[in-house]
Amino acid sequence: MSIKNNLKEVKEQLPDAVQLIAVSKKHKEEEILEAYEAGQRIFGENKVQELIGKQPHLPEDIQWHFIGHLQSNKVKHIAPFVSFIHAVHKFKLLKEINKQAKKNDRVINCLLQFHIADEESKFGMTEEQAENLLNMPQYKELKNVTIVGVMGMATFTEDTEQVKNEFGKLKHIFQNIKTKYFADQPEFKELSMGMSNDYKIAMEQGSTMVRIGTAIFGKRNI
Ligand SMILES: *Cc1c(COP(=O)(O)O)cnc(C)c1O
């Protein structure tokens, strides 16, 4: 078992249209480099301090996706380089991302996070909250963020029917929002769902981005 082989095995399961985000949280720079040398360029992290600690030591052509819960006061630390932020769950955060992206003369890709699991611990909006956000006049003034899709996490359970239904629900939300708010914006196309234990189910439900850690890097260490 090596990172290189694991990566190859995971990739063999993914159609070309599905992007792989290699979730490197709690793994060392050497391990990230091993995946990089095997061709992986997109990595995901979920803690700001950890990401800004690693990023300067790793190749510049890595695309960093921030996949975790992000506090507004920490956006400034990742805004200079992050390419996607997966878990936007309120307008205040989106506004801050826009402000910091503007300072860096960049546009940051964002995904709206939805609460689809039956676990209270997970963050995310309801469809109604997302619609309220998208209807705000202030939202339309944000020029340094692009909303490119939606993200969600299914319940951690053995019940594959439940997981399938939750991903199906997210797909449905994605389609509703796309039709209502992004019909003329082809960049709104990403459905970020699926992790090591459920990415095959997520892909059957239409996932375009899977976020996979353990199946590539093994058990998390640091
Ligand atoms: C850790 C994490 C993942 C990857 O989880 P694995 O089970 O290790 O594949 C995916 N998405 C988010 C938001 C995470 O925090």
PDB file of C-alpha atoms in Angstrom, residues 58-198:
ATOM      1  CA  LEU A  58       4.679  22.969  -1.543  1.00  0.00           C
ATOM      2  CA  PRO A  59       4.670  23.443  -5.334  1.00  0.00           C
ATOM      3  CA  GLU A  60       3.031  26.618  -6.574  1.00  0.00           C
ATOM      4  CA  ASP A  61       0.885  24.915  -9.181  1.00  0.00           C
ATOM      5  CA  ILE A  62      -1.143  23.068  -6.544  1.00  0.00           C
ATOM      6  CA  GLN A  63      -4.770  24.156  -6.551  1.00  0.00           C
ATOM      7  CA  TRP A  64      -5.870  24.404  -2.945  1.00  0.00           C
ATOM      8  CA  HIS A  65      -9.505  23.800  -2.092  1.00  0.00           C
ATOM      9  CA  PHE A  66     -10.656  24.876   1.336  1.00  0.00           C
ATOM     10  CA  ILE A  67     -13.280  22.286   2.268  1.00  0.00           C
ATOM     11  CA  GLY A  68     -13.926  22.894   5.966  1.00  0.00           C
ATOM     12  CA  HIS A  69     -15.938  25.248   8.089  1.00  0.00           C
ATOM     13  CA  LEU A  70     -14.469  28.707   7.564  1.00  0.00           C
ATOM     14  CA  GLN A  71     -14.736  31.611   9.982  1.00  0.00           C
ATOM     15  CA  SER A  72     -14.987  35.058   8.422  1.00  0.00           C
ATOM     16  CA  ASN A  73     -12.049  36.430  10.419  1.00  0.00           C
ATOM     17  CA  LYS A  74      -9.716  33.817   8.919  1.00  0.00           C
ATOM     18  CA  VAL A  75     -10.533  34.333   5.251  1.00  0.00           C
ATOM     19  CA  LYS A  76      -7.730  36.881   4.863  1.00  0.00           C
ATOM     20  CA  HIS A  77      -5.092  34.216   5.485  1.00  0.00           C
ATOM     21  CA  ILE A  78      -6.101  31.994   2.569  1.00  0.00           C
ATOM     22  CA  ALA A  79      -7.489  34.568   0.121  1.00  0.00           C
ATOM     23  CA  PRO A  80      -4.102  35.186  -1.575  1.00  0.00           C
ATOM     24  CA  PHE A  81      -3.908  31.684  -3.002  1.00  0.00           C
ATOM     25  CA  VAL A  82      -6.953  29.452  -2.415  1.00  0.00           C
ATOM     26  CA  SER A  83      -8.767  28.435  -5.594  1.00  0.00           C
ATOM     27  CA  PHE A  84     -12.064  27.039  -4.271  1.00  0.00           C
ATOM     28  CA  ILE A  85     -13.948  27.478  -1.010  1.00  0.00           C
ATOM     29  CA  HIS A  86     -16.438  24.632  -0.635  1.00  0.00           C
ATOM     30  CA  ALA A  87     -18.411  25.478   2.437  1.00  0.00           C
ATOM     31  CA  VAL A  88     -20.065  28.878   2.170  1.00  0.00           C
ATOM     32  CA  HIS A  89     -22.987  28.741   4.561  1.00  0.00           C
ATOM     33  CA  LYS A  90     -23.954  32.398   4.994  1.00  0.00           C
ATOM     34  CA  PHE A  91     -23.847  35.776   3.308  1.00  0.00           C
ATOM     35  CA  LYS A  92     -21.477  37.311   5.857  1.00  0.00           C
ATOM     36  CA  LEU A  93     -18.816  34.771   4.885  1.00  0.00           C
ATOM     37  CA  LEU A  94     -19.356  35.237   1.167  1.00  0.00           C
ATOM     38  CA  LYS A  95     -19.061  39.001   1.593  1.00  0.00           C
ATOM     39  CA  GLU A  96     -15.778  38.632   3.465  1.00  0.00           C
ATOM     40  CA  ILE A  97     -14.384  36.251   0.826  1.00  0.00           C
ATOM     41  CA  ASN A  98     -15.290  38.840  -1.806  1.00  0.00           C
ATOM     42  CA  LYS A  99     -13.582  41.615   0.170  1.00  0.00           C
ATOM     43  CA  GLN A 100     -10.372  39.648   0.669  1.00  0.00           C
ATOM     44  CA  ALA A 101     -10.343  38.347  -2.920  1.00  0.00           C
ATOM     45  CA  LYS A 102     -10.660  41.928  -4.121  1.00  0.00           C
ATOM     46  CA  LYS A 103      -7.718  43.024  -1.984  1.00  0.00           C
ATOM     47  CA  ASN A 104      -5.669  40.331  -3.693  1.00  0.00           C
ATOM     48  CA  ASP A 105      -7.051  41.238  -7.111  1.00  0.00           C
ATOM     49  CA  ARG A 106      -8.512  37.767  -7.530  1.00  0.00           C
ATOM     50  CA  VAL A 107     -11.810  35.997  -8.048  1.00  0.00           C
ATOM     51  CA  ILE A 108     -12.427  33.025  -5.745  1.00  0.00           C
ATOM     52  CA  ASN A 109     -14.688  30.108  -6.683  1.00  0.00           C
ATOM     53  CA  CYS A 110     -17.225  29.308  -3.997  1.00  0.00           C
ATOM     54  CA  LEU A 111     -19.732  26.548  -3.374  1.00  0.00           C
ATOM     55  CA  LEU A 112     -22.818  26.876  -1.223  1.00  0.00           C
ATOM     56  CA  GLN A 113     -22.929  24.285   1.517  1.00  0.00           C
ATOM     57  CA  PHE A 114     -26.226  22.551   2.228  1.00  0.00           C
ATOM     58  CA  HIS A 115     -27.250  20.608   5.268  1.00  0.00           C
ATOM     59  CA  ILE A 116     -28.432  17.254   3.909  1.00  0.00           C
ATOM     60  CA  ALA A 117     -27.444  14.869   6.723  1.00  0.00           C
ATOM     61  CA  ASP A 118     -29.511  14.111   9.766  1.00  0.00           C
ATOM     62  CA  GLU A 119     -26.578  14.993  12.009  1.00  0.00           C
ATOM     63  CA  GLU A 120     -26.829  18.304  13.818  1.00  0.00           C
ATOM     64  CA  SER A 121     -23.055  18.660  13.880  1.00  0.00           C
ATOM     65  CA  LYS A 122     -22.783  19.360  10.175  1.00  0.00           C
ATOM     66  CA  PHE A 123     -23.038  22.899   8.847  1.00  0.00           C
ATOM     67  CA  GLY A 124     -24.949  24.093   5.842  1.00  0.00           C
ATOM     68  CA  MET A 125     -27.936  26.010   4.621  1.00  0.00           C
ATOM     69  CA  THR A 126     -31.465  25.020   3.839  1.00  0.00           C
ATOM     70  CA  GLU A 127     -32.671  25.671   0.320  1.00  0.00           C
ATOM     71  CA  GLU A 128     -34.719  28.581   1.625  1.00  0.00           C
ATOM     72  CA  GLN A 129     -31.693  30.204   3.264  1.00  0.00           C
ATOM     73  CA  ALA A 130     -29.737  29.864   0.039  1.00  0.00           C
ATOM     74  CA  GLU A 131     -32.549  31.473  -1.926  1.00  0.00           C
ATOM     75  CA  ASN A 132     -32.644  34.357   0.534  1.00  0.00           C
ATOM     76  CA  LEU A 133     -28.938  34.862  -0.012  1.00  0.00           C
ATOM     77  CA  LEU A 134     -29.185  34.699  -3.800  1.00  0.00           C
ATOM     78  CA  ASN A 135     -32.069  37.182  -3.775  1.00  0.00           C
ATOM     79  CA  MET A 136     -30.171  39.792  -1.773  1.00  0.00           C
ATOM     80  CA  PRO A 137     -29.325  42.906  -3.798  1.00  0.00           C
ATOM     81  CA  GLN A 138     -25.935  42.985  -2.013  1.00  0.00           C
ATOM     82  CA  TYR A 139     -25.129  39.541  -3.391  1.00  0.00           C
ATOM     83  CA  LYS A 140     -25.300  40.864  -6.928  1.00  0.00           C
ATOM     84  CA  GLU A 141     -22.666  43.474  -6.095  1.00  0.00           C
ATOM     85  CA  LEU A 142     -20.012  40.883  -5.255  1.00  0.00           C
ATOM     86  CA  LYS A 143     -17.618  40.839  -8.195  1.00  0.00           C
ATOM     87  CA  ASN A 144     -14.715  38.878  -6.703  1.00  0.00           C
ATOM     88  CA  VAL A 145     -16.521  35.649  -5.933  1.00  0.00           C
ATOM     89  CA  THR A 146     -18.118  33.222  -8.373  1.00  0.00           C
ATOM     90  CA  ILE A 147     -20.614  30.720  -7.042  1.00  0.00           C
ATOM     91  CA  VAL A 148     -19.800  27.595  -9.025  1.00  0.00           C
ATOM     92  CA  GLY A 149     -22.012  25.018  -7.355  1.00  0.00           C
ATOM     93  CA  VAL A 150     -23.085  23.290  -4.176  1.00  0.00           C
ATOM     94  CA  MET A 151     -21.512  21.039  -1.567  1.00  0.00           C
ATOM     95  CA  GLY A 152     -22.840  18.674   1.039  1.00  0.00           C
ATOM     96  CA  MET A 153     -21.948  15.824   3.367  1.00  0.00           C
ATOM     97  CA  ALA A 154     -24.117  12.783   3.867  1.00  0.00           C
ATOM     98  CA  THR A 155     -24.796  11.187   7.239  1.00  0.00           C
ATOM     99  CA  PHE A 156     -22.011   8.892   8.422  1.00  0.00           C
ATOM    100  CA  THR A 157     -23.916   5.608   8.324  1.00  0.00           C
ATOM    101  CA  GLU A 158     -23.819   2.086   6.910  1.00  0.00           C
ATOM    102  CA  ASP A 159     -27.284   2.680   5.482  1.00  0.00           C
ATOM    103  CA  THR A 160     -26.497   3.164   1.797  1.00  0.00           C
ATOM    104  CA  GLU A 161     -30.143   3.921   0.946  1.00  0.00           C
ATOM    105  CA  GLN A 162     -30.088   6.870   3.309  1.00  0.00           C
ATOM    106  CA  VAL A 163     -26.795   8.144   1.882  1.00  0.00           C
ATOM    107  CA  LYS A 164     -28.179   7.782  -1.637  1.00  0.00           C
ATOM    108  CA  ASN A 165     -31.312   9.739  -0.696  1.00  0.00           C
ATOM    109  CA  GLU A 166     -29.286  12.529   0.885  1.00  0.00           C
ATOM    110  CA  PHE A 167     -27.077  12.902  -2.177  1.00  0.00           C
ATOM    111  CA  GLY A 168     -30.186  12.748  -4.338  1.00  0.00           C
ATOM    112  CA  LYS A 169     -31.616  15.607  -2.303  1.00  0.00           C
ATOM    113  CA  LEU A 170     -28.484  17.702  -2.904  1.00  0.00           C
ATOM    114  CA  LYS A 171     -28.648  17.013  -6.625  1.00  0.00           C
ATOM    115  CA  HIS A 172     -32.249  18.174  -6.595  1.00  0.00           C
ATOM    116  CA  ILE A 173     -31.315  21.390  -4.762  1.00  0.00           C
ATOM    117  CA  PHE A 174     -28.493  21.932  -7.262  1.00  0.00           C
ATOM    118  CA  GLN A 175     -30.869  21.641 -10.197  1.00  0.00           C
ATOM    119  CA  ASN A 176     -33.508  23.918  -8.643  1.00  0.00           C
ATOM    120  CA  ILE A 177     -30.992  26.620  -7.864  1.00  0.00           C
ATOM    121  CA  LYS A 178     -29.349  26.327 -11.236  1.00  0.00           C
ATOM    122  CA  THR A 179     -32.670  26.751 -13.024  1.00  0.00           C
ATOM    123  CA  LYS A 180     -33.788  29.666 -10.868  1.00  0.00           C
ATOM    124  CA  TYR A 181     -30.585  31.660 -10.399  1.00  0.00           C
ATOM    125  CA  PHE A 182     -27.829  30.462 -12.718  1.00  0.00           C
ATOM    126  CA  ALA A 183     -29.608  29.450 -15.910  1.00  0.00           C
ATOM    127  CA  ASP A 184     -27.355  31.694 -17.998  1.00  0.00           C
ATOM    128  CA  GLN A 185     -24.164  30.980 -16.033  1.00  0.00           C
ATOM    129  CA  PRO A 186     -22.423  27.820 -17.274  1.00  0.00           C
ATOM    130  CA  GLU A 187     -19.808  28.117 -14.510  1.00  0.00           C
ATOM    131  CA  PHE A 188     -22.450  27.022 -12.004  1.00  0.00           C
ATOM    132  CA  LYS A 189     -21.894  23.315 -12.589  1.00  0.00           C
ATOM    133  CA  GLU A 190     -20.236  21.706  -9.583  1.00  0.00           C
ATOM    134  CA  LEU A 191     -21.815  19.212  -7.251  1.00  0.00           C
ATOM    135  CA  SER A 192     -19.208  18.559  -4.540  1.00  0.00           C
ATOM    136  CA  MET A 193     -20.235  15.390  -2.753  1.00  0.00           C
ATOM    137  CA  GLY A 194     -18.628  12.097  -1.841  1.00  0.00           C
ATOM    138  CA  MET A 195     -15.801  11.099   0.520  1.00  0.00           C
ATOM    139  CA  SER A 196     -13.769   7.888   0.937  1.00  0.00           C
ATOM    140  CA  ASN A 197     -16.639   5.812   2.223  1.00  0.00           C
ATOM    141  CA  ASP A 198     -19.447   7.110   0.008  1.00  0.00           C
TER     142      ASP A 198
END
